[in-house]
Coordinates of C-alpha atoms in Angstrom, one line a residue:
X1 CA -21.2 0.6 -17.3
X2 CA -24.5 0.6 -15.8
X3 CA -23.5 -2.7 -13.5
X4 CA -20.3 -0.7 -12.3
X5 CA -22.4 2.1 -11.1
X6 CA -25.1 -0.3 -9.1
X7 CA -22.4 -1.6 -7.1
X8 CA -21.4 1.5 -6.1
X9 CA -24.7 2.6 -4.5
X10 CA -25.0 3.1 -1.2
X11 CA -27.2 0.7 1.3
X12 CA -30.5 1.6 0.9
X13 CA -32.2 -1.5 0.6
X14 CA -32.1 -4.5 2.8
X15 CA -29.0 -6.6 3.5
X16 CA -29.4 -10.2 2.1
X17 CA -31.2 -12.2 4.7
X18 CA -29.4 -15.3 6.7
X19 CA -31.8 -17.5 4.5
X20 CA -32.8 -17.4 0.5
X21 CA -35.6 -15.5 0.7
X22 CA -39.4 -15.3 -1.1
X23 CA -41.0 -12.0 -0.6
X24 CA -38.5 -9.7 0.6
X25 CA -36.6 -10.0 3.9
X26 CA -37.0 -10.4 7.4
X27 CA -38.9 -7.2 9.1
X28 CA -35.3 -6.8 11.1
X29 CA -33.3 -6.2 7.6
X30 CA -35.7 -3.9 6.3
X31 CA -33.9 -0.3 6.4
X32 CA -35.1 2.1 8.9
X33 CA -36.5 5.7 6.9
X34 CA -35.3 9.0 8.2
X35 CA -38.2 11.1 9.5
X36 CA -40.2 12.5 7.0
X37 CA -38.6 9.7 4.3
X38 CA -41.0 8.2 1.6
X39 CA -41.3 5.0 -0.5
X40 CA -40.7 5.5 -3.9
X41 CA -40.7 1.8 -4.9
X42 CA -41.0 -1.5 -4.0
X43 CA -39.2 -4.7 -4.3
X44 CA -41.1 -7.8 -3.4
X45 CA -42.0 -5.8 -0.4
X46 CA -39.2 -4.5 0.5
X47 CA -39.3 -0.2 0.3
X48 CA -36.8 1.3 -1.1
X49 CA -36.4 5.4 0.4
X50 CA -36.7 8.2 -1.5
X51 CA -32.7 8.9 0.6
X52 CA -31.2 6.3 -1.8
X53 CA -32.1 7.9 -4.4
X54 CA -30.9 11.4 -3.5
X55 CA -28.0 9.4 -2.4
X56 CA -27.5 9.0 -5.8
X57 CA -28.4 11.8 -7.5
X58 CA -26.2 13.8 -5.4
X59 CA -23.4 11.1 -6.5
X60 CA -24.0 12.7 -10.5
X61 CA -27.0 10.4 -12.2
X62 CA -30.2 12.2 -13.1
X63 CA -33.4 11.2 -10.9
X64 CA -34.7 8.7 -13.0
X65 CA -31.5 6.8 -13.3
X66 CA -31.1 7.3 -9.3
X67 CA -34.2 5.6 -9.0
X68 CA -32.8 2.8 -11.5
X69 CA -29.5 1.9 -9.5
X70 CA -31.7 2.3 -6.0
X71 CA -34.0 -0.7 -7.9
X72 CA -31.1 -2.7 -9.4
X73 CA -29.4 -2.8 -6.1
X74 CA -32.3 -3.7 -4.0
X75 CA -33.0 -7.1 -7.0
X76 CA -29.3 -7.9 -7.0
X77 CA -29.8 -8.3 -3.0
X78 CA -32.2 -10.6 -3.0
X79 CA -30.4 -12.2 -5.8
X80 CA -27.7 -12.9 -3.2
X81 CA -29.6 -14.1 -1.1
X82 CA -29.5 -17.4 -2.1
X83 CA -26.1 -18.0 -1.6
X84 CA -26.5 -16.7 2.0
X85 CA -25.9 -20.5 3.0
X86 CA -23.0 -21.5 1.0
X87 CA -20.0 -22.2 3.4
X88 CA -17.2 -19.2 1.9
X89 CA -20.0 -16.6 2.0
X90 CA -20.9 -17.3 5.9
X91 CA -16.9 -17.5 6.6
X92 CA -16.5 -14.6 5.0
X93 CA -19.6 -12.5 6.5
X94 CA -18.4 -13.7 10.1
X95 CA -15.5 -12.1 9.2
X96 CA -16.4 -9.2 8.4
X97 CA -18.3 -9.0 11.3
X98 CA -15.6 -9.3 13.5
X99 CA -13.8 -6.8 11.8
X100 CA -16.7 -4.3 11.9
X101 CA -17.0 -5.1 15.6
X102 CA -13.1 -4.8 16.5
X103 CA -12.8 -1.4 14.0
X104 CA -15.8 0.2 15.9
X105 CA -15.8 -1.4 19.1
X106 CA -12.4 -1.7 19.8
X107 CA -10.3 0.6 17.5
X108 CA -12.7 3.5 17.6
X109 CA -13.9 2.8 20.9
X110 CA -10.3 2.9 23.0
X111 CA -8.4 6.6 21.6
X112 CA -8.4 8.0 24.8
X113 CA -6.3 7.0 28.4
X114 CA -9.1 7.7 30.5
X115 CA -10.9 5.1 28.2
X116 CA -8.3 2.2 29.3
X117 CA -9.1 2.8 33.3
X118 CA -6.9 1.9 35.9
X119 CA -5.1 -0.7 33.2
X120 CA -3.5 2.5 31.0
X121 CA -1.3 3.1 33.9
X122 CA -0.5 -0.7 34.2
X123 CA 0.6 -0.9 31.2
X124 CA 2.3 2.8 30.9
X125 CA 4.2 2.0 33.6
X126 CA 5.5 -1.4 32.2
X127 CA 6.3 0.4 29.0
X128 CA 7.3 4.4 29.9
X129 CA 11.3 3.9 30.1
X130 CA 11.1 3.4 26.4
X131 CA 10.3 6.8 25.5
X132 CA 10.7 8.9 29.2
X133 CA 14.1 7.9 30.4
X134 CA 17.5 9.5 32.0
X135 CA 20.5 9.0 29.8
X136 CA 21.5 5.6 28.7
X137 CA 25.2 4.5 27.4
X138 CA 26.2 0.9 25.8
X139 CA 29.9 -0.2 26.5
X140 CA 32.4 -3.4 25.6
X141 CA 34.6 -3.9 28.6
X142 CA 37.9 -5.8 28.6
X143 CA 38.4 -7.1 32.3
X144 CA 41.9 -8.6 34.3
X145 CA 39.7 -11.0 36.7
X146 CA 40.6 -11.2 39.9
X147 CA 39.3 -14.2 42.0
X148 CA 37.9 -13.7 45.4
X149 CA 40.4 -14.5 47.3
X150 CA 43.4 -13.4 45.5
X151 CA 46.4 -11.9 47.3
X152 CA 47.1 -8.3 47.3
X153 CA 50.3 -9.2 45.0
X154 CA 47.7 -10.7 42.3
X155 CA 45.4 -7.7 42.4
X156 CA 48.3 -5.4 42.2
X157 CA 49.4 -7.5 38.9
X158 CA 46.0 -7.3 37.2
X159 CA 45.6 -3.8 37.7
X160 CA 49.0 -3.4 36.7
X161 CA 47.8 -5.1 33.0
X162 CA 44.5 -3.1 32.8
X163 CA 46.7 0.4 33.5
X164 CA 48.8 -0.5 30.5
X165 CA 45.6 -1.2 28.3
X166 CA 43.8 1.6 29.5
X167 CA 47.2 3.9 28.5
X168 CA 47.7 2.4 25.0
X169 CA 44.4 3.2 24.1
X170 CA 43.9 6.7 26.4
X171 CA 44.5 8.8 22.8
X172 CA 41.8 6.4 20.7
X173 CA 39.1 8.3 19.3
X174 CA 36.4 6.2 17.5
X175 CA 36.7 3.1 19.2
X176 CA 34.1 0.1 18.7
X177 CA 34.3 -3.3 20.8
X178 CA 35.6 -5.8 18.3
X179 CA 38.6 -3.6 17.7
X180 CA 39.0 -2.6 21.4
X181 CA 39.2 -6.3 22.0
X182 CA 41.6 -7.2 20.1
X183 CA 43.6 -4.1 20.8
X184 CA 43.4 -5.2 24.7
X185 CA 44.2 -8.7 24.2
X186 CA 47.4 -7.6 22.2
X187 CA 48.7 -5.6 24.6
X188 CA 47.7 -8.2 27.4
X189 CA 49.8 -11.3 25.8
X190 CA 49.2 -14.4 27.2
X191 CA 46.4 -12.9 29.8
X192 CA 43.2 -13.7 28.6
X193 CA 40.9 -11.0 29.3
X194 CA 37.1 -11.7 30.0
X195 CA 35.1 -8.8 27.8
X196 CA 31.2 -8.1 26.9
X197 CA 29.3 -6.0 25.0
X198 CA 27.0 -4.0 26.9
X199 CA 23.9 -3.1 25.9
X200 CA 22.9 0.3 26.8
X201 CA 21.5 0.9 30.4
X202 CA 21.3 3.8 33.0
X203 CA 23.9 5.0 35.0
X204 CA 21.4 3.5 38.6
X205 CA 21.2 0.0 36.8
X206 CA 25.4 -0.9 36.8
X207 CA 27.7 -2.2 38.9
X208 CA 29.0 1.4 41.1
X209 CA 32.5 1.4 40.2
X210 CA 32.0 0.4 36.6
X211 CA 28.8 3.5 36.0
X212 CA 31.3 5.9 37.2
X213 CA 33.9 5.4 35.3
X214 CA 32.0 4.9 32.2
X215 CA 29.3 8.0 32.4
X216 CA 32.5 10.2 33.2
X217 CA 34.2 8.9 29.4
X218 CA 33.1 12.3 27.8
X219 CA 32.3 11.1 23.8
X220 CA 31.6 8.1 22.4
X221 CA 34.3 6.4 21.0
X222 CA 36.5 7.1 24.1
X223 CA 37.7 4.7 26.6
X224 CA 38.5 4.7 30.7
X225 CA 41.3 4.5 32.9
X226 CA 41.3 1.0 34.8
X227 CA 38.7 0.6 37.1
X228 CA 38.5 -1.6 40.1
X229 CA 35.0 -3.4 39.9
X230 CA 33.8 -6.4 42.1
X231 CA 35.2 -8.7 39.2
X232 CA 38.0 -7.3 38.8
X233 CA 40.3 -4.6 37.0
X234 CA 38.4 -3.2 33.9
X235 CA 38.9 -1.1 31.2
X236 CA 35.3 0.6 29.4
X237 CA 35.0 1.9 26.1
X238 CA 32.1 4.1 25.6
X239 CA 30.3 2.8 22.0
X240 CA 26.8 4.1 21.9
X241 CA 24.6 7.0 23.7
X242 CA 20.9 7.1 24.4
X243 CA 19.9 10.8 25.1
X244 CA 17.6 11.6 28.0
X245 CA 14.0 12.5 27.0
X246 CA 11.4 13.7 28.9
X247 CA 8.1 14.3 27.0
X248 CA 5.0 15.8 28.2
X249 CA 2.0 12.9 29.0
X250 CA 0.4 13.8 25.8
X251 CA 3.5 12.5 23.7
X252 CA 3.9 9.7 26.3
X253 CA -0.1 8.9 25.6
X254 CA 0.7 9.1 21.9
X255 CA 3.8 6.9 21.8
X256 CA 2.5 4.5 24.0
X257 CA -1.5 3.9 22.4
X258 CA -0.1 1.3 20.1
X259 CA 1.2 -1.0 22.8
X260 CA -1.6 -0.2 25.3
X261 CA -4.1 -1.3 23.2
X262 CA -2.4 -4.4 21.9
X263 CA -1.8 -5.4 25.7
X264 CA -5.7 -4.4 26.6
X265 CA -7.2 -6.4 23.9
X266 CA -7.4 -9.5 25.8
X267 CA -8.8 -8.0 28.7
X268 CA -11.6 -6.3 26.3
X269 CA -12.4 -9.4 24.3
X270 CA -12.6 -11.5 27.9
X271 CA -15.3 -8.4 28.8
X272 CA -17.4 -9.7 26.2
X273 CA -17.1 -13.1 27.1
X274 CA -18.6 -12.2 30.8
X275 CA -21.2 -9.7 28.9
X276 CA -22.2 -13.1 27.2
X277 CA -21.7 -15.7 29.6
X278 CA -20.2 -17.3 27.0
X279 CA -17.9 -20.3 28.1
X280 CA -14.7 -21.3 26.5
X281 CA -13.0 -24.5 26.7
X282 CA -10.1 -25.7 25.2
X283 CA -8.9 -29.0 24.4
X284 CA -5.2 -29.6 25.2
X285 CA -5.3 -33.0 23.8
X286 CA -5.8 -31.9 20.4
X287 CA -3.7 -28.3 20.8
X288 CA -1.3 -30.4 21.3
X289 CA -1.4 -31.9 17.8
X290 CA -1.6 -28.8 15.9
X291 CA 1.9 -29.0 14.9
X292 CA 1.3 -32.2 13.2
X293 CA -2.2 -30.9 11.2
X294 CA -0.8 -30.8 7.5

């Protein structure tokens, strides 16, 4: 259909105006010719390029019908131009403008670390153990606490518990914490044993005693022999591994882009406020009744 086709062309006419419109548009909205470009019509006034019509003819229709959708497109803009005032049309045109400006400002404009200045290593650094790290292991202990100031006899008793626990389960091969749990707290009896699940962390971020013991477990699955910590007497089962990695920058720069530029936004979008001198002001009297807006 021919109206199909004439909203398919390409700009080559003005944009509709900020106001309706008598006589064409405002000098600004008139398109700019490429050198050496010609007028092949007019509408109202307003020139329509002999590029829009190659545009078109290089898109399949013959050069009269080119010349047809380049007119057509050029009457159906200031056709619209009348509704350049109505409310949805202005919400959605600032809209789009903000997109525009964040997609070619912002997304096209930041692709690069040197781009970011002294912030990409900010925010590199806050961010690089998640994809340049040593080894990491997770863990479930099961722990005999011993109180600070406990007698020799009552540390020998606890360790005495956690030996047996470590011994029962020394030939257990898939272990995961729930079930070392309750295997521990069988074999302790009436003892209740303090235990956690340990998220994974490096051998330098754990208690000494405890880090030893559980980066020398050698698989997963596995658990230790007791182990005096600061708390008390533990036994470790090893349930998860983290590999080291150690990528080059380039893969860091590439993992990392996402976050960086979600972090840097605000400090872009504040750069255009001081470019502007625009001031902002909120009203914490009526944020503060946002939640009751229906």
């Amino acid at each position: 259909m021919r109206l199909a086709i004439v909203i398919a062309v390409a700009a080559c006419g003005s944009h509709a105006p900020s106001e309706p419109a008598r006589g064409g548009p405002p000098a600004a909205l008139v398109p700019q010719p490429a050198p050496g470009d010609v007028v092949v019509a007019t509408v109202d006034g307003t020139p329509i390029y002999g590029a829009c019509v190659q545009g078109q003819a290089a898109r399949g229709a013959d050069r009269t019908s080119a010349l047809e959708q380049c007119v057509d497109f050029e009457l159906l803009a200031h056709a619209a131009a009348r509704y350049a005032t109505d409310r949805d049309v202005a919400l959605a045109t600032h809209t789009a403008m903000v997109s525009q400006l964040v997609a070619q400002g912002y997304e096209d404009g930041f692709t690069k670390p040197e781009q970011f200045g002294g912030n990409w290593q900010m925010f590199v650094g806050k961010n690089l153990f998640h994809v340049r790290h040593e080894e990491y292991r997770a863990s479930t202990y099961v722990r005999v606490v011993v109180a600070d100031h406990a007698t020799a006899q009552q540390d020998a008793d606890a360790h005495a518990i956690a030996d047996k626990i470590a011994a029962a389960v020394a030939g257990e091969r898939g272990l995961i914490g729930p079930d070392f749990v309750a295997m521990a707290q069988q074999i302790a009896g009436p003892i209740a044993l303090a235990h956690e699940a340990v998220p994974p962390y490096r051998i330098g971020a754990l208690d000494e005693h405890y880090a030893k013991a559980l980066f020398a477990i050698p698989e997963v699955g596995r658990a230790s022999a007791a182990v005096r910590t600061k708390w008390g007497w533990d036994v470790i089962a090893f349930t998860d591994d983290v590999p080291a990695v150690n990528p080059s920058d380039a893969e860091v720069a590439t993992a990392l882009m996402p976050e960086v530029k979600r972090a840097f936004f605000n400090i872009w979008t504040d750069r255009i406020r001081k470019a502007l001198g625009v001031h902002v002001e909120l009203v914490p009297q009526n944020i503060a009744k946002l939640e009751s807006l229906p």
